[in-house]
Amino acid sequence: MKYAISLLGVLLLVICGTLFLQYQVFSDKLDTEVGDFTYTQEIEITYRNGSLDIRQHIHNLTNQSIDISWPNLAVSTDCFLESETSCDRLSEDKTKFEASTNRNASLSYIIPLNDGLKSNQLLKDIFVTLNNGYAAYSTVHISTDSDVQGQWITGLPLIGKQSLSLVNYSMFAGTGEISEIYWQSGEMSIQNVTDQLTFYSHKPLSKELSKQLKAMPFISEDHIVVVQGGKNIAVQPGKRIFFLDELSTASLNDKVILSQVRTQYELEESPQWLSEVLASFLTDSAIGSSKSVEMFKTLTNQMSDAQMLSWVEKLNDIKGSKVTPEQLDELLSNVFGLHTEFFATNEMTEDIFPFLFNDERDVTVEGDLKEEVKIILKDGQILYPLNPILESLGYQTSVGENGYYIQNETQKYRFPQGYGFYVYNNQRYNTISEPLTVIADNYYIEETWLQKLFSVDIQKDESSITIKQQ
């Protein structure tokens, strides 16, 4: 009995030990599992001998393996020994930070500049980024020799600058990431319109324009800079630095806000109006072409306040991902609780395609499944596409000078649009409502008219609609 009790005790100890070890492994796995995180950074930039010498200090790292993305132009990449532990996490191949409880690391690298520093030069994607990481706060120090006269712009708020006997120094700091810097010879006046917006311009902004800009909504909360540039500035906008010849709310809408949209969403393969519609909803103001404005107004008129809040929330939720018309239709269908293809159909048309809902059920006509028959719901009406249904029922259809014509061996119809009547076998019949509706050059017939005029029986269930002649 003693041996049995002793053996049981040993087994319990082994089991408990095994469970403890498994828990430790599981806990360590949770702590080192790769996930999204934020960090802060301080970047020191020194311009010398035609290159930017950069030291990037990264703080508040998580205890996980983190892949490092070095700038494409970077050379002499290495860690920087700022403290005893600042190089501990960098892997031997310099491609990642190893998992560690040490939360700080420092890197150094050089960005060579062809022909040195040139005026009106926007340098993009020149800093290290971390996979799955986002810089919540950035501080940037830039130093040049005293004989290099000009102005640095980063997109972050300017904290201060100083010219000493041997060096010119500028400091910037603010929330969010930084991916580009801009340098120009000469000096522009700096006008801080709001905490979010700074202008670099040759002339002061008018009081009226300042007032309009202060009331203007922006998509991102990160500070941005707008530089007034003439024809000599041939640069593309950055993520937080924008260049405008004319300082106005219209030019800001066209360039700054749309650029912010394209920065926050993947829209490379999407039509221009999609960016403009997104910008309109995110700023609650009509932006872009006549088609974009009309689409914005159309959807706004269809939505209740609660639906609008839900829709904008869904648009914010998909920031950072690829956006397609089909994806927006799915989100819009969730908002309304009914299926719509508003964005997808507008991608296929030059003019605006009207807003309507789609019945997703399969349609069978005289026993044959008709995939081309798409029933729509518009303005409280159930509308059926005429051509494919009537042709399946043995009718011939055509469009003529005096209306839409339908006939078979014994029946002839003519439907003039907008006259309040139709002709059947050469006899006129007045109507209170129009039997036919034209949408994007396609003819549709209202459900009750389809049943009445062509003697069809329509049966519906959850998955299908069946149409048969009586």
Short mmCIF file of N, CA and C in Angstrom, two decimals, residues 240-394:
data_model
loop_
_atom_site.label_atom_id
_atom_site.label_comp_id
_atom_site.label_asym_id
_atom_site.label_seq_id
_atom_site.Cartn_x
_atom_site.Cartn_y
_atom_site.Cartn_z
N ARG A 240 2.20 62.76 -46.15
CA ARG A 240 1.86 63.84 -45.24
C ARG A 240 2.33 65.20 -45.74
N ILE A 241 2.93 65.23 -46.93
CA ILE A 241 3.39 66.47 -47.54
C ILE A 241 2.73 66.61 -48.90
N PHE A 242 2.07 67.76 -49.13
CA PHE A 242 1.34 67.97 -50.37
C PHE A 242 1.76 69.30 -50.99
N PHE A 243 1.68 69.36 -52.32
CA PHE A 243 2.14 70.53 -53.05
C PHE A 243 0.99 71.09 -53.89
N LEU A 244 0.69 72.37 -53.70
CA LEU A 244 -0.40 73.01 -54.42
C LEU A 244 0.07 74.34 -54.99
N ASP A 245 -0.31 74.62 -56.24
CA ASP A 245 -0.04 75.94 -56.81
C ASP A 245 -0.98 76.98 -56.22
N GLU A 246 -2.23 76.58 -56.09
CA GLU A 246 -3.26 77.50 -55.58
C GLU A 246 -3.76 77.00 -54.23
N LEU A 247 -3.73 77.87 -53.24
CA LEU A 247 -4.19 77.51 -51.91
C LEU A 247 -5.68 77.81 -51.79
N SER A 248 -6.49 76.75 -51.81
CA SER A 248 -7.95 76.92 -51.73
C SER A 248 -8.54 75.64 -51.17
N THR A 249 -9.78 75.72 -50.69
CA THR A 249 -10.45 74.52 -50.19
C THR A 249 -10.70 73.53 -51.32
N ALA A 250 -10.98 74.05 -52.53
CA ALA A 250 -11.22 73.15 -53.67
C ALA A 250 -9.97 72.35 -54.01
N SER A 251 -8.81 73.01 -54.03
CA SER A 251 -7.57 72.31 -54.36
C SER A 251 -7.20 71.31 -53.27
N LEU A 252 -7.52 71.66 -52.02
CA LEU A 252 -7.27 70.71 -50.93
C LEU A 252 -8.16 69.48 -51.07
N ASN A 253 -9.42 69.68 -51.41
CA ASN A 253 -10.32 68.55 -51.65
C ASN A 253 -9.79 67.65 -52.74
N ASP A 254 -9.37 68.26 -53.85
CA ASP A 254 -8.96 67.49 -55.02
C ASP A 254 -7.68 66.71 -54.80
N LYS A 255 -6.75 67.28 -54.05
CA LYS A 255 -5.44 66.63 -53.92
C LYS A 255 -5.19 66.05 -52.55
N VAL A 256 -5.36 66.86 -51.52
CA VAL A 256 -4.97 66.42 -50.19
C VAL A 256 -5.87 65.31 -49.68
N ILE A 257 -7.18 65.55 -49.69
CA ILE A 257 -8.10 64.57 -49.13
C ILE A 257 -8.10 63.29 -49.96
N LEU A 258 -8.09 63.43 -51.28
CA LEU A 258 -8.06 62.24 -52.13
C LEU A 258 -6.75 61.47 -51.95
N SER A 259 -5.66 62.20 -51.76
CA SER A 259 -4.38 61.52 -51.50
C SER A 259 -4.42 60.78 -50.17
N GLN A 260 -5.07 61.37 -49.18
CA GLN A 260 -5.22 60.68 -47.90
C GLN A 260 -6.04 59.40 -48.05
N VAL A 261 -7.07 59.45 -48.86
CA VAL A 261 -7.88 58.25 -49.11
C VAL A 261 -7.04 57.17 -49.75
N ARG A 262 -6.26 57.54 -50.77
CA ARG A 262 -5.44 56.54 -51.46
C ARG A 262 -4.32 56.01 -50.57
N THR A 263 -3.92 56.79 -49.58
CA THR A 263 -2.92 56.33 -48.63
C THR A 263 -3.51 55.32 -47.66
N GLN A 264 -4.75 55.53 -47.26
CA GLN A 264 -5.36 54.69 -46.23
C GLN A 264 -6.08 53.47 -46.79
N TYR A 265 -6.34 53.44 -48.10
CA TYR A 265 -6.98 52.30 -48.73
C TYR A 265 -6.17 51.87 -49.94
N GLU A 266 -6.22 50.59 -50.27
CA GLU A 266 -5.57 50.08 -51.48
C GLU A 266 -6.55 50.20 -52.64
N LEU A 267 -6.29 51.17 -53.53
CA LEU A 267 -7.26 51.50 -54.58
C LEU A 267 -6.61 51.53 -55.96
N GLU A 268 -5.47 50.85 -56.12
CA GLU A 268 -4.72 50.96 -57.37
C GLU A 268 -5.54 50.58 -58.61
N GLU A 269 -6.36 49.56 -58.50
CA GLU A 269 -7.10 49.06 -59.67
C GLU A 269 -8.53 49.59 -59.73
N SER A 270 -8.88 50.51 -58.85
CA SER A 270 -10.26 51.00 -58.79
C SER A 270 -10.41 52.29 -59.59
N PRO A 271 -11.62 52.56 -60.08
CA PRO A 271 -11.85 53.82 -60.82
C PRO A 271 -11.71 55.03 -59.91
N GLN A 272 -11.43 56.19 -60.53
CA GLN A 272 -11.22 57.42 -59.78
C GLN A 272 -12.42 57.79 -58.93
N TRP A 273 -13.63 57.57 -59.47
CA TRP A 273 -14.82 57.99 -58.72
C TRP A 273 -14.97 57.24 -57.40
N LEU A 274 -14.39 56.02 -57.30
CA LEU A 274 -14.51 55.28 -56.05
C LEU A 274 -13.76 55.99 -54.93
N SER A 275 -12.55 56.50 -55.24
CA SER A 275 -11.81 57.28 -54.24
C SER A 275 -12.59 58.52 -53.84
N GLU A 276 -13.23 59.15 -54.80
CA GLU A 276 -13.97 60.38 -54.53
C GLU A 276 -15.22 60.12 -53.69
N VAL A 277 -15.89 59.00 -53.95
CA VAL A 277 -17.07 58.65 -53.15
C VAL A 277 -16.66 58.33 -51.71
N LEU A 278 -15.57 57.58 -51.55
CA LEU A 278 -15.07 57.30 -50.21
C LEU A 278 -14.75 58.59 -49.47
N ALA A 279 -14.04 59.50 -50.15
CA ALA A 279 -13.67 60.77 -49.53
C ALA A 279 -14.91 61.57 -49.14
N SER A 280 -15.94 61.52 -49.96
CA SER A 280 -17.18 62.27 -49.67
C SER A 280 -17.83 61.77 -48.40
N PHE A 281 -17.91 60.45 -48.23
CA PHE A 281 -18.55 59.91 -47.02
C PHE A 281 -17.68 60.10 -45.79
N LEU A 282 -16.37 60.00 -45.93
CA LEU A 282 -15.48 60.13 -44.78
C LEU A 282 -15.39 61.57 -44.29
N THR A 283 -15.67 62.53 -45.19
CA THR A 283 -15.63 63.94 -44.79
C THR A 283 -17.02 64.56 -44.72
N ASP A 284 -18.05 63.79 -45.11
CA ASP A 284 -19.43 64.28 -45.14
C ASP A 284 -19.55 65.54 -45.99
N SER A 285 -18.89 65.51 -47.15
CA SER A 285 -18.98 66.62 -48.10
C SER A 285 -18.76 66.08 -49.50
N ALA A 286 -19.50 66.61 -50.47
CA ALA A 286 -19.42 66.13 -51.85
C ALA A 286 -18.08 66.50 -52.47
N ILE A 287 -17.34 65.50 -52.95
CA ILE A 287 -16.01 65.71 -53.52
C ILE A 287 -15.91 64.98 -54.85
N GLY A 288 -15.31 65.66 -55.85
CA GLY A 288 -14.96 64.97 -57.08
C GLY A 288 -15.84 65.31 -58.27
N SER A 289 -15.91 64.36 -59.21
CA SER A 289 -16.63 64.54 -60.46
C SER A 289 -18.14 64.56 -60.25
N SER A 290 -18.85 64.91 -61.30
CA SER A 290 -20.31 64.96 -61.21
C SER A 290 -20.88 63.58 -60.89
N LYS A 291 -20.29 62.52 -61.42
CA LYS A 291 -20.76 61.17 -61.13
C LYS A 291 -20.54 60.84 -59.66
N SER A 292 -19.36 61.16 -59.14
CA SER A 292 -19.07 60.88 -57.73
C SER A 292 -20.02 61.64 -56.82
N VAL A 293 -20.24 62.90 -57.12
CA VAL A 293 -21.13 63.73 -56.30
C VAL A 293 -22.55 63.18 -56.33
N GLU A 294 -23.00 62.76 -57.51
CA GLU A 294 -24.35 62.23 -57.65
C GLU A 294 -24.50 60.90 -56.90
N MET A 295 -23.48 60.06 -56.96
CA MET A 295 -23.53 58.79 -56.22
C MET A 295 -23.58 59.05 -54.72
N PHE A 296 -22.79 60.01 -54.25
CA PHE A 296 -22.80 60.37 -52.83
C PHE A 296 -24.18 60.87 -52.41
N LYS A 297 -24.76 61.75 -53.20
CA LYS A 297 -26.09 62.29 -52.87
C LYS A 297 -27.16 61.21 -52.93
N THR A 298 -27.05 60.32 -53.93
CA THR A 298 -28.04 59.24 -54.07
C THR A 298 -28.06 58.35 -52.83
N LEU A 299 -26.89 57.92 -52.41
CA LEU A 299 -26.83 57.04 -51.24
C LEU A 299 -27.21 57.78 -49.96
N THR A 300 -26.81 59.03 -49.84
CA THR A 300 -27.17 59.82 -48.66
C THR A 300 -28.68 59.93 -48.53
N ASN A 301 -29.37 60.13 -49.65
CA ASN A 301 -30.83 60.25 -49.62
C ASN A 301 -31.52 58.93 -49.29
N GLN A 302 -30.84 57.82 -49.54
CA GLN A 302 -31.44 56.50 -49.28
C GLN A 302 -31.29 56.06 -47.83
N MET A 303 -30.32 56.66 -47.11
CA MET A 303 -29.97 56.16 -45.78
C MET A 303 -30.62 56.97 -44.66
N SER A 304 -31.00 56.26 -43.61
CA SER A 304 -31.40 56.91 -42.37
C SER A 304 -30.13 57.35 -41.63
N ASP A 305 -30.29 58.11 -40.56
CA ASP A 305 -29.13 58.54 -39.78
C ASP A 305 -28.38 57.33 -39.21
N ALA A 306 -29.12 56.35 -38.73
CA ALA A 306 -28.49 55.16 -38.16
C ALA A 306 -27.74 54.37 -39.24
N GLN A 307 -28.32 54.26 -40.42
CA GLN A 307 -27.66 53.56 -41.52
C GLN A 307 -26.40 54.30 -41.96
N MET A 308 -26.46 55.62 -41.99
CA MET A 308 -25.29 56.41 -42.37
C MET A 308 -24.15 56.20 -41.38
N LEU A 309 -24.45 56.20 -40.09
CA LEU A 309 -23.42 55.96 -39.08
C LEU A 309 -22.80 54.57 -39.25
N SER A 310 -23.65 53.57 -39.51
CA SER A 310 -23.16 52.21 -39.71
C SER A 310 -22.28 52.13 -40.95
N TRP A 311 -22.68 52.78 -42.02
CA TRP A 311 -21.94 52.76 -43.29
C TRP A 311 -20.55 53.40 -43.12
N VAL A 312 -20.49 54.57 -42.51
CA VAL A 312 -19.20 55.25 -42.32
C VAL A 312 -18.31 54.44 -41.38
N GLU A 313 -18.89 53.82 -40.38
CA GLU A 313 -18.13 52.97 -39.47
C GLU A 313 -17.51 51.80 -40.22
N LYS A 314 -18.27 51.21 -41.13
CA LYS A 314 -17.74 50.08 -41.92
C LYS A 314 -16.61 50.54 -42.84
N LEU A 315 -16.73 51.75 -43.39
CA LEU A 315 -15.67 52.28 -44.25
C LEU A 315 -14.39 52.51 -43.44
N ASN A 316 -14.53 52.98 -42.23
CA ASN A 316 -13.36 53.16 -41.37
C ASN A 316 -12.73 51.83 -40.98
N ASP A 317 -13.57 50.80 -40.82
CA ASP A 317 -13.07 49.49 -40.40
C ASP A 317 -12.18 48.83 -41.46
N ILE A 318 -12.38 49.17 -42.74
CA ILE A 318 -11.62 48.51 -43.80
C ILE A 318 -10.41 49.32 -44.25
N LYS A 319 -10.05 50.36 -43.48
CA LYS A 319 -8.84 51.11 -43.81
C LYS A 319 -7.63 50.19 -43.76
N GLY A 320 -6.74 50.39 -44.71
CA GLY A 320 -5.55 49.56 -44.79
C GLY A 320 -5.71 48.33 -45.67
N SER A 321 -6.91 48.08 -46.16
CA SER A 321 -7.15 46.90 -46.99
C SER A 321 -7.49 47.30 -48.42
N LYS A 322 -7.47 46.33 -49.30
CA LYS A 322 -7.84 46.57 -50.69
C LYS A 322 -9.35 46.76 -50.79
N VAL A 323 -9.75 47.77 -51.56
CA VAL A 323 -11.17 48.10 -51.67
C VAL A 323 -11.61 47.95 -53.13
N THR A 324 -12.69 47.20 -53.35
CA THR A 324 -13.25 47.00 -54.69
C THR A 324 -14.72 47.39 -54.67
N PRO A 325 -15.30 47.66 -55.84
CA PRO A 325 -16.75 47.94 -55.87
C PRO A 325 -17.57 46.79 -55.29
N GLU A 326 -17.15 45.56 -55.54
CA GLU A 326 -17.90 44.41 -55.02
C GLU A 326 -17.86 44.37 -53.50
N GLN A 327 -16.73 44.71 -52.92
CA GLN A 327 -16.62 44.73 -51.47
C GLN A 327 -17.52 45.82 -50.87
N LEU A 328 -17.56 46.99 -51.50
CA LEU A 328 -18.42 48.06 -51.01
C LEU A 328 -19.89 47.67 -51.14
N ASP A 329 -20.24 46.96 -52.20
CA ASP A 329 -21.62 46.48 -52.34
C ASP A 329 -22.00 45.54 -51.20
N GLU A 330 -21.06 44.69 -50.81
CA GLU A 330 -21.33 43.77 -49.71
C GLU A 330 -21.57 44.53 -48.41
N LEU A 331 -20.73 45.54 -48.15
CA LEU A 331 -20.91 46.35 -46.95
C LEU A 331 -22.23 47.11 -46.99
N LEU A 332 -22.54 47.65 -48.16
CA LEU A 332 -23.77 48.42 -48.33
C LEU A 332 -25.00 47.52 -48.15
N SER A 333 -24.92 46.30 -48.65
CA SER A 333 -26.02 45.34 -48.49
C SER A 333 -26.25 45.02 -47.02
N ASN A 334 -25.16 44.92 -46.26
CA ASN A 334 -25.29 44.68 -44.81
C ASN A 334 -25.97 45.85 -44.11
N VAL A 335 -25.69 47.05 -44.57
CA VAL A 335 -26.30 48.24 -43.96
C VAL A 335 -27.80 48.26 -44.21
N PHE A 336 -28.22 47.95 -45.43
CA PHE A 336 -29.63 48.01 -45.80
C PHE A 336 -30.40 46.74 -45.47
N GLY A 337 -29.69 45.63 -45.35
CA GLY A 337 -30.37 44.37 -45.13
C GLY A 337 -30.96 43.79 -46.40
N LEU A 338 -30.63 44.38 -47.54
CA LEU A 338 -31.06 43.91 -48.86
C LEU A 338 -29.87 43.99 -49.80
N HIS A 339 -29.82 43.08 -50.77
CA HIS A 339 -28.67 43.01 -51.68
C HIS A 339 -28.72 44.14 -52.71
N THR A 340 -27.56 44.78 -52.90
CA THR A 340 -27.44 45.80 -53.94
C THR A 340 -26.12 45.64 -54.67
N GLU A 341 -26.09 46.05 -55.92
CA GLU A 341 -24.88 46.02 -56.73
C GLU A 341 -24.60 47.42 -57.27
N PHE A 342 -24.86 48.42 -56.44
CA PHE A 342 -24.77 49.82 -56.85
C PHE A 342 -23.37 50.18 -57.33
N PHE A 343 -22.35 49.80 -56.61
CA PHE A 343 -20.98 50.16 -57.00
C PHE A 343 -20.51 49.34 -58.20
N ALA A 344 -20.80 48.05 -58.21
CA ALA A 344 -20.35 47.19 -59.31
C ALA A 344 -20.98 47.60 -60.64
N THR A 345 -22.27 47.93 -60.63
CA THR A 345 -22.92 48.33 -61.88
C THR A 345 -22.43 49.70 -62.34
N ASN A 346 -22.10 50.58 -61.39
CA ASN A 346 -21.57 51.89 -61.79
C ASN A 346 -20.16 51.80 -62.34
N GLU A 347 -19.45 50.73 -61.99
CA GLU A 347 -18.13 50.53 -62.59
C GLU A 347 -18.24 50.22 -64.08
N MET A 348 -19.37 49.66 -64.49
CA MET A 348 -19.55 49.27 -65.89
C MET A 348 -20.25 50.32 -66.74
N THR A 349 -20.64 51.44 -66.13
CA THR A 349 -21.36 52.48 -66.87
C THR A 349 -20.66 53.81 -66.73
N GLU A 350 -20.70 54.59 -67.79
CA GLU A 350 -20.09 55.93 -67.74
C GLU A 350 -20.97 56.89 -66.95
N ASP A 351 -22.27 56.85 -67.22
CA ASP A 351 -23.20 57.66 -66.45
C ASP A 351 -23.54 56.93 -65.16
N ILE A 352 -24.20 57.63 -64.26
CA ILE A 352 -24.54 57.00 -62.98
C ILE A 352 -25.66 55.98 -63.16
N PHE A 353 -25.48 54.81 -62.60
CA PHE A 353 -26.51 53.78 -62.59
C PHE A 353 -27.34 53.99 -61.32
N PRO A 354 -28.67 53.97 -61.44
CA PRO A 354 -29.52 54.31 -60.29
C PRO A 354 -29.38 53.31 -59.15
N PHE A 355 -29.70 53.76 -57.96
CA PHE A 355 -29.65 52.88 -56.80
C PHE A 355 -30.89 51.98 -56.78
N LEU A 356 -30.66 50.70 -56.60
CA LEU A 356 -31.75 49.73 -56.51
C LEU A 356 -31.25 48.49 -55.78
N PHE A 357 -32.20 47.66 -55.38
CA PHE A 357 -31.86 46.40 -54.72
C PHE A 357 -32.04 45.25 -55.71
N ASN A 358 -31.33 44.16 -55.48
CA ASN A 358 -31.38 43.00 -56.36
C ASN A 358 -31.95 41.80 -55.62
N ASP A 359 -32.87 41.11 -56.27
CA ASP A 359 -33.39 39.85 -55.74
C ASP A 359 -32.42 38.76 -56.16
N GLU A 360 -31.79 38.11 -55.20
CA GLU A 360 -30.74 37.13 -55.50
C GLU A 360 -31.28 35.73 -55.79
N ARG A 361 -32.57 35.53 -55.75
CA ARG A 361 -33.11 34.19 -55.98
C ARG A 361 -32.99 33.77 -57.45
N ASP A 362 -32.82 32.46 -57.65
CA ASP A 362 -32.77 31.92 -59.01
C ASP A 362 -34.14 32.09 -59.67
N VAL A 363 -34.12 32.38 -60.97
CA VAL A 363 -35.36 32.56 -61.73
C VAL A 363 -35.46 31.47 -62.79
N THR A 364 -36.58 30.78 -62.77
CA THR A 364 -36.86 29.73 -63.76
C THR A 364 -38.05 30.16 -64.60
N VAL A 365 -37.90 30.13 -65.94
CA VAL A 365 -38.99 30.48 -66.86
C VAL A 365 -39.32 29.26 -67.70
N GLU A 366 -40.56 28.81 -67.58
CA GLU A 366 -41.02 27.63 -68.32
C GLU A 366 -40.08 26.44 -68.11
N GLY A 367 -39.64 26.28 -66.86
CA GLY A 367 -38.84 25.12 -66.50
C GLY A 367 -37.35 25.27 -66.73
N ASP A 368 -36.92 26.36 -67.37
CA ASP A 368 -35.50 26.57 -67.65
C ASP A 368 -34.93 27.64 -66.73
N LEU A 369 -33.77 27.34 -66.09
CA LEU A 369 -33.10 28.31 -65.24
C LEU A 369 -32.52 29.43 -66.10
N LYS A 370 -32.83 30.67 -65.76
CA LYS A 370 -32.39 31.83 -66.54
C LYS A 370 -31.46 32.69 -65.69
N GLU A 371 -30.15 32.44 -65.81
CA GLU A 371 -29.20 33.19 -65.00
C GLU A 371 -29.15 34.66 -65.39
N GLU A 372 -29.53 34.98 -66.63
CA GLU A 372 -29.49 36.36 -67.07
C GLU A 372 -30.67 37.19 -66.57
N VAL A 373 -31.67 36.53 -66.01
CA VAL A 373 -32.84 37.24 -65.49
C VAL A 373 -32.54 37.71 -64.06
N LYS A 374 -32.36 39.02 -63.90
CA LYS A 374 -32.06 39.62 -62.60
C LYS A 374 -33.23 40.53 -62.21
N ILE A 375 -33.97 40.11 -61.22
CA ILE A 375 -35.12 40.88 -60.75
C ILE A 375 -34.63 41.95 -59.78
N ILE A 376 -35.16 43.17 -59.93
CA ILE A 376 -34.70 44.28 -59.09
C ILE A 376 -35.87 44.89 -58.33
N LEU A 377 -35.54 45.55 -57.24
CA LEU A 377 -36.52 46.24 -56.40
C LEU A 377 -36.16 47.72 -56.41
N LYS A 378 -37.09 48.54 -56.89
CA LYS A 378 -36.79 49.97 -57.00
C LYS A 378 -38.05 50.79 -56.71
N ASP A 379 -37.91 51.74 -55.79
CA ASP A 379 -39.01 52.65 -55.46
C ASP A 379 -40.27 51.88 -55.08
N GLY A 380 -40.10 50.77 -54.36
CA GLY A 380 -41.24 49.99 -53.91
C GLY A 380 -41.83 49.07 -54.95
N GLN A 381 -41.23 49.01 -56.13
CA GLN A 381 -41.75 48.15 -57.20
C GLN A 381 -40.83 46.94 -57.41
N ILE A 382 -41.45 45.81 -57.82
CA ILE A 382 -40.70 44.62 -58.21
C ILE A 382 -40.65 44.60 -59.72
N LEU A 383 -39.44 44.72 -60.28
CA LEU A 383 -39.29 44.88 -61.73
C LEU A 383 -38.57 43.68 -62.34
N TYR A 384 -39.14 43.19 -63.47
CA TYR A 384 -38.59 42.04 -64.17
C TYR A 384 -38.00 42.50 -65.51
N PRO A 385 -36.83 42.00 -65.90
CA PRO A 385 -36.27 42.36 -67.21
C PRO A 385 -37.11 41.76 -68.33
N LEU A 386 -37.54 42.60 -69.25
CA LEU A 386 -38.51 42.16 -70.25
C LEU A 386 -37.93 41.19 -71.29
N ASN A 387 -36.84 41.58 -71.92
CA ASN A 387 -36.36 40.81 -73.07
C ASN A 387 -36.16 39.33 -72.79
N PRO A 388 -35.35 38.94 -71.79
CA PRO A 388 -35.09 37.51 -71.61
C PRO A 388 -36.33 36.73 -71.19
N ILE A 389 -37.25 37.35 -70.44
CA ILE A 389 -38.44 36.64 -70.00
C ILE A 389 -39.41 36.42 -71.16
N LEU A 390 -39.70 37.49 -71.90
CA LEU A 390 -40.67 37.37 -72.99
C LEU A 390 -40.16 36.48 -74.12
N GLU A 391 -38.86 36.55 -74.38
CA GLU A 391 -38.32 35.68 -75.42
C GLU A 391 -38.43 34.21 -75.01
N SER A 392 -38.30 33.95 -73.71
CA SER A 392 -38.46 32.57 -73.22
C SER A 392 -39.92 32.13 -73.29
N LEU A 393 -40.85 33.10 -73.31
CA LEU A 393 -42.27 32.78 -73.41
C LEU A 393 -42.76 32.77 -74.85
N GLY A 394 -41.84 32.93 -75.81
CA GLY A 394 -42.21 32.82 -77.22
C GLY A 394 -42.55 34.13 -77.89
#
